[in-house]
Coordinates of C-alpha atoms in Angstrom, one line a residue:
X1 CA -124.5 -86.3 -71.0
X2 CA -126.2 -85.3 -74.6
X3 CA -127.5 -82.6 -76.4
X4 CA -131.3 -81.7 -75.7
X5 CA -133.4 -79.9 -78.4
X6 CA -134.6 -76.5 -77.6
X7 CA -137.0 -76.4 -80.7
X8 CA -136.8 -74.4 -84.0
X9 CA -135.8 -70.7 -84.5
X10 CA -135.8 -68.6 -87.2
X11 CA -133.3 -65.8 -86.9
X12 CA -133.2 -64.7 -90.3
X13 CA -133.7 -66.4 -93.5
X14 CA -132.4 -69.6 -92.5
X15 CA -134.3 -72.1 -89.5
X16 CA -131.8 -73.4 -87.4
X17 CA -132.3 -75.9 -84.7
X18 CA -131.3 -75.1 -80.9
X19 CA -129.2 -77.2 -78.4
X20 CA -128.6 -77.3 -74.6
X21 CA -126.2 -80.1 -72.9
X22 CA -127.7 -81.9 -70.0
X23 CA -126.0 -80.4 -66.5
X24 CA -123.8 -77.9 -68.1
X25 CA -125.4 -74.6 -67.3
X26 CA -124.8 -72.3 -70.5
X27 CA -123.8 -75.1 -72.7
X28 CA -125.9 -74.4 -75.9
X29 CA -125.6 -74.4 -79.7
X30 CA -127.3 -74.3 -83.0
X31 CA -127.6 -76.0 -85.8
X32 CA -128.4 -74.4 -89.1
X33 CA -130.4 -76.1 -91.6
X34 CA -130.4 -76.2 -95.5
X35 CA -133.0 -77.2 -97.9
X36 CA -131.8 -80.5 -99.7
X37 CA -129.9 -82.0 -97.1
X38 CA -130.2 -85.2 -95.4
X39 CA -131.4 -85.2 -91.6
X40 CA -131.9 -88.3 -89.5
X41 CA -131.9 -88.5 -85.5
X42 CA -132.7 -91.1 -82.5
X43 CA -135.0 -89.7 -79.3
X44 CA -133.3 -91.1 -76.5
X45 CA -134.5 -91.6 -72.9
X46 CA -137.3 -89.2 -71.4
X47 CA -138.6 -86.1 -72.4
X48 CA -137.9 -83.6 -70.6
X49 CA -139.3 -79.9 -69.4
X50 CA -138.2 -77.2 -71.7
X51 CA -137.6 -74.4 -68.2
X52 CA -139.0 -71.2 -68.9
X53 CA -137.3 -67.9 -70.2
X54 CA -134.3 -69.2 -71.3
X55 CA -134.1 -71.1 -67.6
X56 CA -133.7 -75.0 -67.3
X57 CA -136.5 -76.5 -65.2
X58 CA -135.1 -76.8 -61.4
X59 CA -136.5 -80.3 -61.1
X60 CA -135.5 -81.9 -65.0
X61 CA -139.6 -82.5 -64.6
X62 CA -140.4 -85.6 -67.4
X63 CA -142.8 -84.0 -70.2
X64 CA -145.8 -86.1 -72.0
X65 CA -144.3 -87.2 -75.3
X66 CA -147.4 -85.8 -77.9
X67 CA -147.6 -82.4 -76.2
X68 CA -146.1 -79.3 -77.5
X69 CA -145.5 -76.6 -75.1
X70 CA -142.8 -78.9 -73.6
X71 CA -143.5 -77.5 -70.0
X72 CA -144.0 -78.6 -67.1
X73 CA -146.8 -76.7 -64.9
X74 CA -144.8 -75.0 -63.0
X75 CA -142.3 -73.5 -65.9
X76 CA -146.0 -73.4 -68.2
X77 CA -146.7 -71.0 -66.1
X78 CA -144.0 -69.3 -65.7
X79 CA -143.5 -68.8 -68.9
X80 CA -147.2 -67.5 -69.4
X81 CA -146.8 -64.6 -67.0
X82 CA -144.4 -63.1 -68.7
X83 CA -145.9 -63.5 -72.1
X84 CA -147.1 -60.1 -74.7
X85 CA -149.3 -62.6 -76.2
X86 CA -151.2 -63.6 -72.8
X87 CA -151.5 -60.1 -72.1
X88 CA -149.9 -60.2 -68.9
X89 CA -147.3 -56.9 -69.6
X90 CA -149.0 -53.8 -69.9
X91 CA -145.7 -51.8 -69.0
X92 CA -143.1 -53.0 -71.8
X93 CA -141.4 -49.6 -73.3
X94 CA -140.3 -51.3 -76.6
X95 CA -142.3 -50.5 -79.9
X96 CA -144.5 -53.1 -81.7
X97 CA -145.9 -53.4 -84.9
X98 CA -149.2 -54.8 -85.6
X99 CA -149.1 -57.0 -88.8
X100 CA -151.7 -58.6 -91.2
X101 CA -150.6 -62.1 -91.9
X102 CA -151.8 -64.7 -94.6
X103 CA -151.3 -68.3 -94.2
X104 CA -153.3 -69.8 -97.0
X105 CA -156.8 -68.6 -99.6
X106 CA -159.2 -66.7 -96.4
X107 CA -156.7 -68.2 -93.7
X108 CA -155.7 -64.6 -92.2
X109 CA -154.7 -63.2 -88.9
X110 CA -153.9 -60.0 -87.5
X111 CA -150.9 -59.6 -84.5
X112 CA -148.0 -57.9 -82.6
X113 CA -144.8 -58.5 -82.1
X114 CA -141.7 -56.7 -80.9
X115 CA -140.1 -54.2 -83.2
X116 CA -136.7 -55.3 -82.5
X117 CA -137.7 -58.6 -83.7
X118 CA -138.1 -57.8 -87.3
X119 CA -140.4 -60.6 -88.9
X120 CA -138.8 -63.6 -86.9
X121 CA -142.4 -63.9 -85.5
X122 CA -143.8 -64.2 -88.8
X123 CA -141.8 -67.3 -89.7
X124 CA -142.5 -68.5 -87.1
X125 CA -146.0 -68.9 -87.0
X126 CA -145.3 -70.0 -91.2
X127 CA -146.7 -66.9 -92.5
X128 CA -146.0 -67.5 -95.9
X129 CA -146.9 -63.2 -97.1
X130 CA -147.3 -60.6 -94.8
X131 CA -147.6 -56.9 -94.6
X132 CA -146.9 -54.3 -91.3
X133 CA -150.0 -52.1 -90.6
X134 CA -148.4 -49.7 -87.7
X135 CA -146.0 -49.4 -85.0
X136 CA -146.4 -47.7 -80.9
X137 CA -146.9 -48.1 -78.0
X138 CA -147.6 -51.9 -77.0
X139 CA -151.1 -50.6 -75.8
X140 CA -152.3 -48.8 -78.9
X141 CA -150.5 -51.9 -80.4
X142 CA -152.8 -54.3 -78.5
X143 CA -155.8 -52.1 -78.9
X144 CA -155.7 -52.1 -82.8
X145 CA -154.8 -55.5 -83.1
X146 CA -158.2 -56.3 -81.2
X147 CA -160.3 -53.4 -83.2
X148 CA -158.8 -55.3 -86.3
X149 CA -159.8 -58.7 -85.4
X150 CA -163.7 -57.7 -84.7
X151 CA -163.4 -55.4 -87.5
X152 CA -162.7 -57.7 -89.8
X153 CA -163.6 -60.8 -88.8
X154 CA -160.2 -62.9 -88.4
X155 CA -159.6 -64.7 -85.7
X156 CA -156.4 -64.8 -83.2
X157 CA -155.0 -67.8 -83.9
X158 CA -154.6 -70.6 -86.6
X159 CA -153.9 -74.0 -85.9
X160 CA -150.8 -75.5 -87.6
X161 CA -153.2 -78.6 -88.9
X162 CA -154.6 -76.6 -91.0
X163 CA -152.0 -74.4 -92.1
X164 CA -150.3 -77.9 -93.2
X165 CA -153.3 -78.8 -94.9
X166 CA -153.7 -75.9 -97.5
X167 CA -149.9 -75.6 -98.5
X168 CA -150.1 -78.4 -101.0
X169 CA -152.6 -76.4 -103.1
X170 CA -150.9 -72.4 -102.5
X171 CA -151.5 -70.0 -105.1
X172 CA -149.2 -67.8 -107.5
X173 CA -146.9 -65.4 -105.4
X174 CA -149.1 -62.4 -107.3
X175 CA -152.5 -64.3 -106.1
X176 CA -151.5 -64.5 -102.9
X177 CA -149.8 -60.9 -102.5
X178 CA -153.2 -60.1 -104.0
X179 CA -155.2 -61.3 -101.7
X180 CA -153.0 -59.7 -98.7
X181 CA -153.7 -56.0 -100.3
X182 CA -157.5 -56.6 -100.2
X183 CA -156.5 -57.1 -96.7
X184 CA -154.7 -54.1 -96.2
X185 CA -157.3 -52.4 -97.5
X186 CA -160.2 -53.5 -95.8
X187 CA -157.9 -52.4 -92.3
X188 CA -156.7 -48.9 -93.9
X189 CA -160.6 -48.3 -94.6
X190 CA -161.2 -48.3 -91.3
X191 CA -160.6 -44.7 -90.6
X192 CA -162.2 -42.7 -87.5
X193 CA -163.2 -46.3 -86.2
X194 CA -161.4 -46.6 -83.4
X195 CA -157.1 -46.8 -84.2
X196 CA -155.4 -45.4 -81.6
X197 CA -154.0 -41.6 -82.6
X198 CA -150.6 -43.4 -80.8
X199 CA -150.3 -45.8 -83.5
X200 CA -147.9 -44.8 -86.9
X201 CA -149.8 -46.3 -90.0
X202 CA -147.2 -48.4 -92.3
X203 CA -147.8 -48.4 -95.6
X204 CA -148.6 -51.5 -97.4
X205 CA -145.9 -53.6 -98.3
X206 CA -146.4 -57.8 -98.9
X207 CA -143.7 -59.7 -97.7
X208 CA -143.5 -63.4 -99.5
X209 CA -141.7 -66.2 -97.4
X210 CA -142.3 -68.9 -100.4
X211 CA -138.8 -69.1 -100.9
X212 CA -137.5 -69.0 -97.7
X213 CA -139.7 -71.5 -96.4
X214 CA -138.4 -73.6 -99.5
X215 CA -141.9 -73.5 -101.5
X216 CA -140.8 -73.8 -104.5
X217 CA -143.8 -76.0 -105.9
X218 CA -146.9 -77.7 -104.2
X219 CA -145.9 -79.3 -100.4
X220 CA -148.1 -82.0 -100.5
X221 CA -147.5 -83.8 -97.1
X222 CA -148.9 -87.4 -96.3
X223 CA -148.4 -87.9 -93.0
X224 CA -147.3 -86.1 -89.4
X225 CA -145.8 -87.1 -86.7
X226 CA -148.0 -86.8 -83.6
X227 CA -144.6 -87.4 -81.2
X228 CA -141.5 -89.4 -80.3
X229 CA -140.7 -92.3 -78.4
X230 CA -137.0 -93.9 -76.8
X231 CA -135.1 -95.4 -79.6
X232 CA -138.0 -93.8 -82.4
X233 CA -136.4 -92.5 -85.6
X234 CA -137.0 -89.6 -87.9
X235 CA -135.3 -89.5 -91.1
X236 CA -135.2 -87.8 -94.5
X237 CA -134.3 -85.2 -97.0
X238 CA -135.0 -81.7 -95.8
X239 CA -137.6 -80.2 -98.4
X240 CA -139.1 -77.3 -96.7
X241 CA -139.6 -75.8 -93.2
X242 CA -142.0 -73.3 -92.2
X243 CA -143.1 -71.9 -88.6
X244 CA -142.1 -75.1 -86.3
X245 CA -142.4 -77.9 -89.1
X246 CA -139.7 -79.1 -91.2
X247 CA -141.2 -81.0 -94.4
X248 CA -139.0 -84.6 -94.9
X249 CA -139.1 -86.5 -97.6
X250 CA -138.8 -90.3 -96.4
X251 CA -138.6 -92.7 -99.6
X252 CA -141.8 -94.5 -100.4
X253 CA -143.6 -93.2 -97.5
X254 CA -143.4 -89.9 -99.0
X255 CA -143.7 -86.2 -97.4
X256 CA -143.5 -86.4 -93.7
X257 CA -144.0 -83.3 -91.2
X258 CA -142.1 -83.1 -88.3
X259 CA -143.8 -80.2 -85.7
X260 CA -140.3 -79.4 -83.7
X261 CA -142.3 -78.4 -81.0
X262 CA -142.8 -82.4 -80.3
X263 CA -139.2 -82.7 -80.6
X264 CA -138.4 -80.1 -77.9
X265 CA -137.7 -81.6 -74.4
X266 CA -135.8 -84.8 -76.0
X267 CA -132.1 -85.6 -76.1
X268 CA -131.3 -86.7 -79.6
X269 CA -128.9 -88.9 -81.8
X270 CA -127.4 -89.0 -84.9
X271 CA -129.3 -91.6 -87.0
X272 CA -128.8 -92.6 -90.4
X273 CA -130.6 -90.3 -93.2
X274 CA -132.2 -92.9 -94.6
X275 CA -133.9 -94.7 -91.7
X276 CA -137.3 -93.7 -92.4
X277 CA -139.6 -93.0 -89.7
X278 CA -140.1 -95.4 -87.0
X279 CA -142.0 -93.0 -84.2
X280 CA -146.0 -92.3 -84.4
X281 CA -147.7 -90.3 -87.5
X282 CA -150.7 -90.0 -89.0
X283 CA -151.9 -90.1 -92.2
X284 CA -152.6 -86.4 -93.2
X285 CA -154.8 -87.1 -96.2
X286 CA -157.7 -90.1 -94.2
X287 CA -156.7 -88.5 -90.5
X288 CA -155.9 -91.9 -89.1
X289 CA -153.5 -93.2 -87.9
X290 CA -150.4 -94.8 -90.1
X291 CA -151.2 -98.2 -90.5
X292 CA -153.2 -98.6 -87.3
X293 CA -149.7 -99.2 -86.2
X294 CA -149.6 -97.2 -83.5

């Protein structure tokens, strides 16, 4: 029975990736990751469903390949009904903070997350500067997040394609901390209009995740992998990792991006580092597909 991956975490300042061993209820592990060092693994099998809340899936469903919530209905939705972010708990007692975070020049969101949680939620999404803007009540949490978002014109979510796309041209760290304060202010003008009385203003403070998501330079990527296959190979030389991709550098083929959230589901093998890729990507820069190969 092998190892399944349960996707990417970021506990602190270092991603590591999670591990559950088929049939052994509570059999799990991690494995921490460091920039610089060589990775290579083999998909093996079927993938399979991810369970829901930390629960393994009661029938092992099989999972497509190229999706990546790793569910199967049943656990999808099961997962969703107990979800802060779908709006389905209006009763948690915990405090959140609402948080402004920057992803790239005009690529900005506003959120919550869990208190407790520190900014794990921020890497995460690949959040490469943010600042808090309050803490309360998940309600007056929820409500300023959504006064913010009208307010100033963001939206909820960002896709991960284009949060790819811009972090091969990112600004200085002052540029972008810059940018985040014109932000902050924009929300901390919005006095009278609307935040909850429940809600503790934070003060400004721009958090920069540039070095702990290893950019240290321009991350030009060429191409991404759109999912795995039995027997398919990823291989290469951990360069950076931010949110669920981790940035490989495979020889001639250059920068490849692996979203872990394809990789979740699949029981994996050691491969050697310098492998190369052998699974489906496509070609970042023209948005076809490498080679027509696949």
């Amino acid at each position: 029975m092998g190892w399944r991956c349960t996707g990417l975490r970021w506990p602190d300042d270092r991603p590591e990736l999670g591990w559950r061993k088929d049939g052994v209820p509570g059999a799990r592990r991690a494995s921490r990751l460091v920039y610089g060092q060589e990775i290579g693994f083999r998909a093996v099998g079927e993938r399979r469903c991810a369970g829901a809340r930390g629960n393994v899936c009661p029938v092992d469903a099989v999972v497509p390949a190229r999706g990546t919530g790793a569910r199967c209905p049943e656990c999808a939705r099961l997962d969703r009904a107990h979800s802060v972010a779908a709006d389905t708990i209006a009763d948690d007692p915990r405090t959140y903070r609402v948080y402004l975070a920057w992803f790239g020049p005009g690529m900005v969101k506003v959120g919550i997350t869990a208190e407790e949680r520190g900014a794990a939620r921020l890497r995460e999404q690949g959040a490469v500067v943010f600042s808090w803007l309050g803490r309360g009540p998940l309600m007056a949490a929820r409500r300023t997040e959504e006064l913010l978002r009208a307010a100033l014109g963001v939206p909820d979510r960002i896709p991960y394609a284009r949060k790819r796309v811009v972090r091969a041209a990112l600004p200085g760290v002052g540029e972008r901390t810059g940018e985040v304060a014109e932000w902050y202010g924009r929300a901390a003008a919005l006095e009278g209009g609307g935040w909850p009385e429940s809600l503790e203003r934070l003060p400004f403070e721009a958090v920069d995740h540039g070095a702990v998501f290893g950019f240290g330079g321009a991350v030009e990527v060429a191409r991404a992998v759109t999912g795995l296959v039995d027997g398919g190979v990823v291989a290469g030389r951990l360069v950076a990792a931010a949110g669920p991709d981790l940035h490989l550098e495979s020889g001639a083929g250059g920068v490849v991006v692996l979203d872990t959230r394809l990789v979740t589901g699949w029981e994996l093998r050691a491969a050697d580092a310098g492998a190369g890729v052998s699974v489906p990507v496509v070609d970042i820069g023209g948005g076809g597909v490498q080679g027509g190969l696949f």
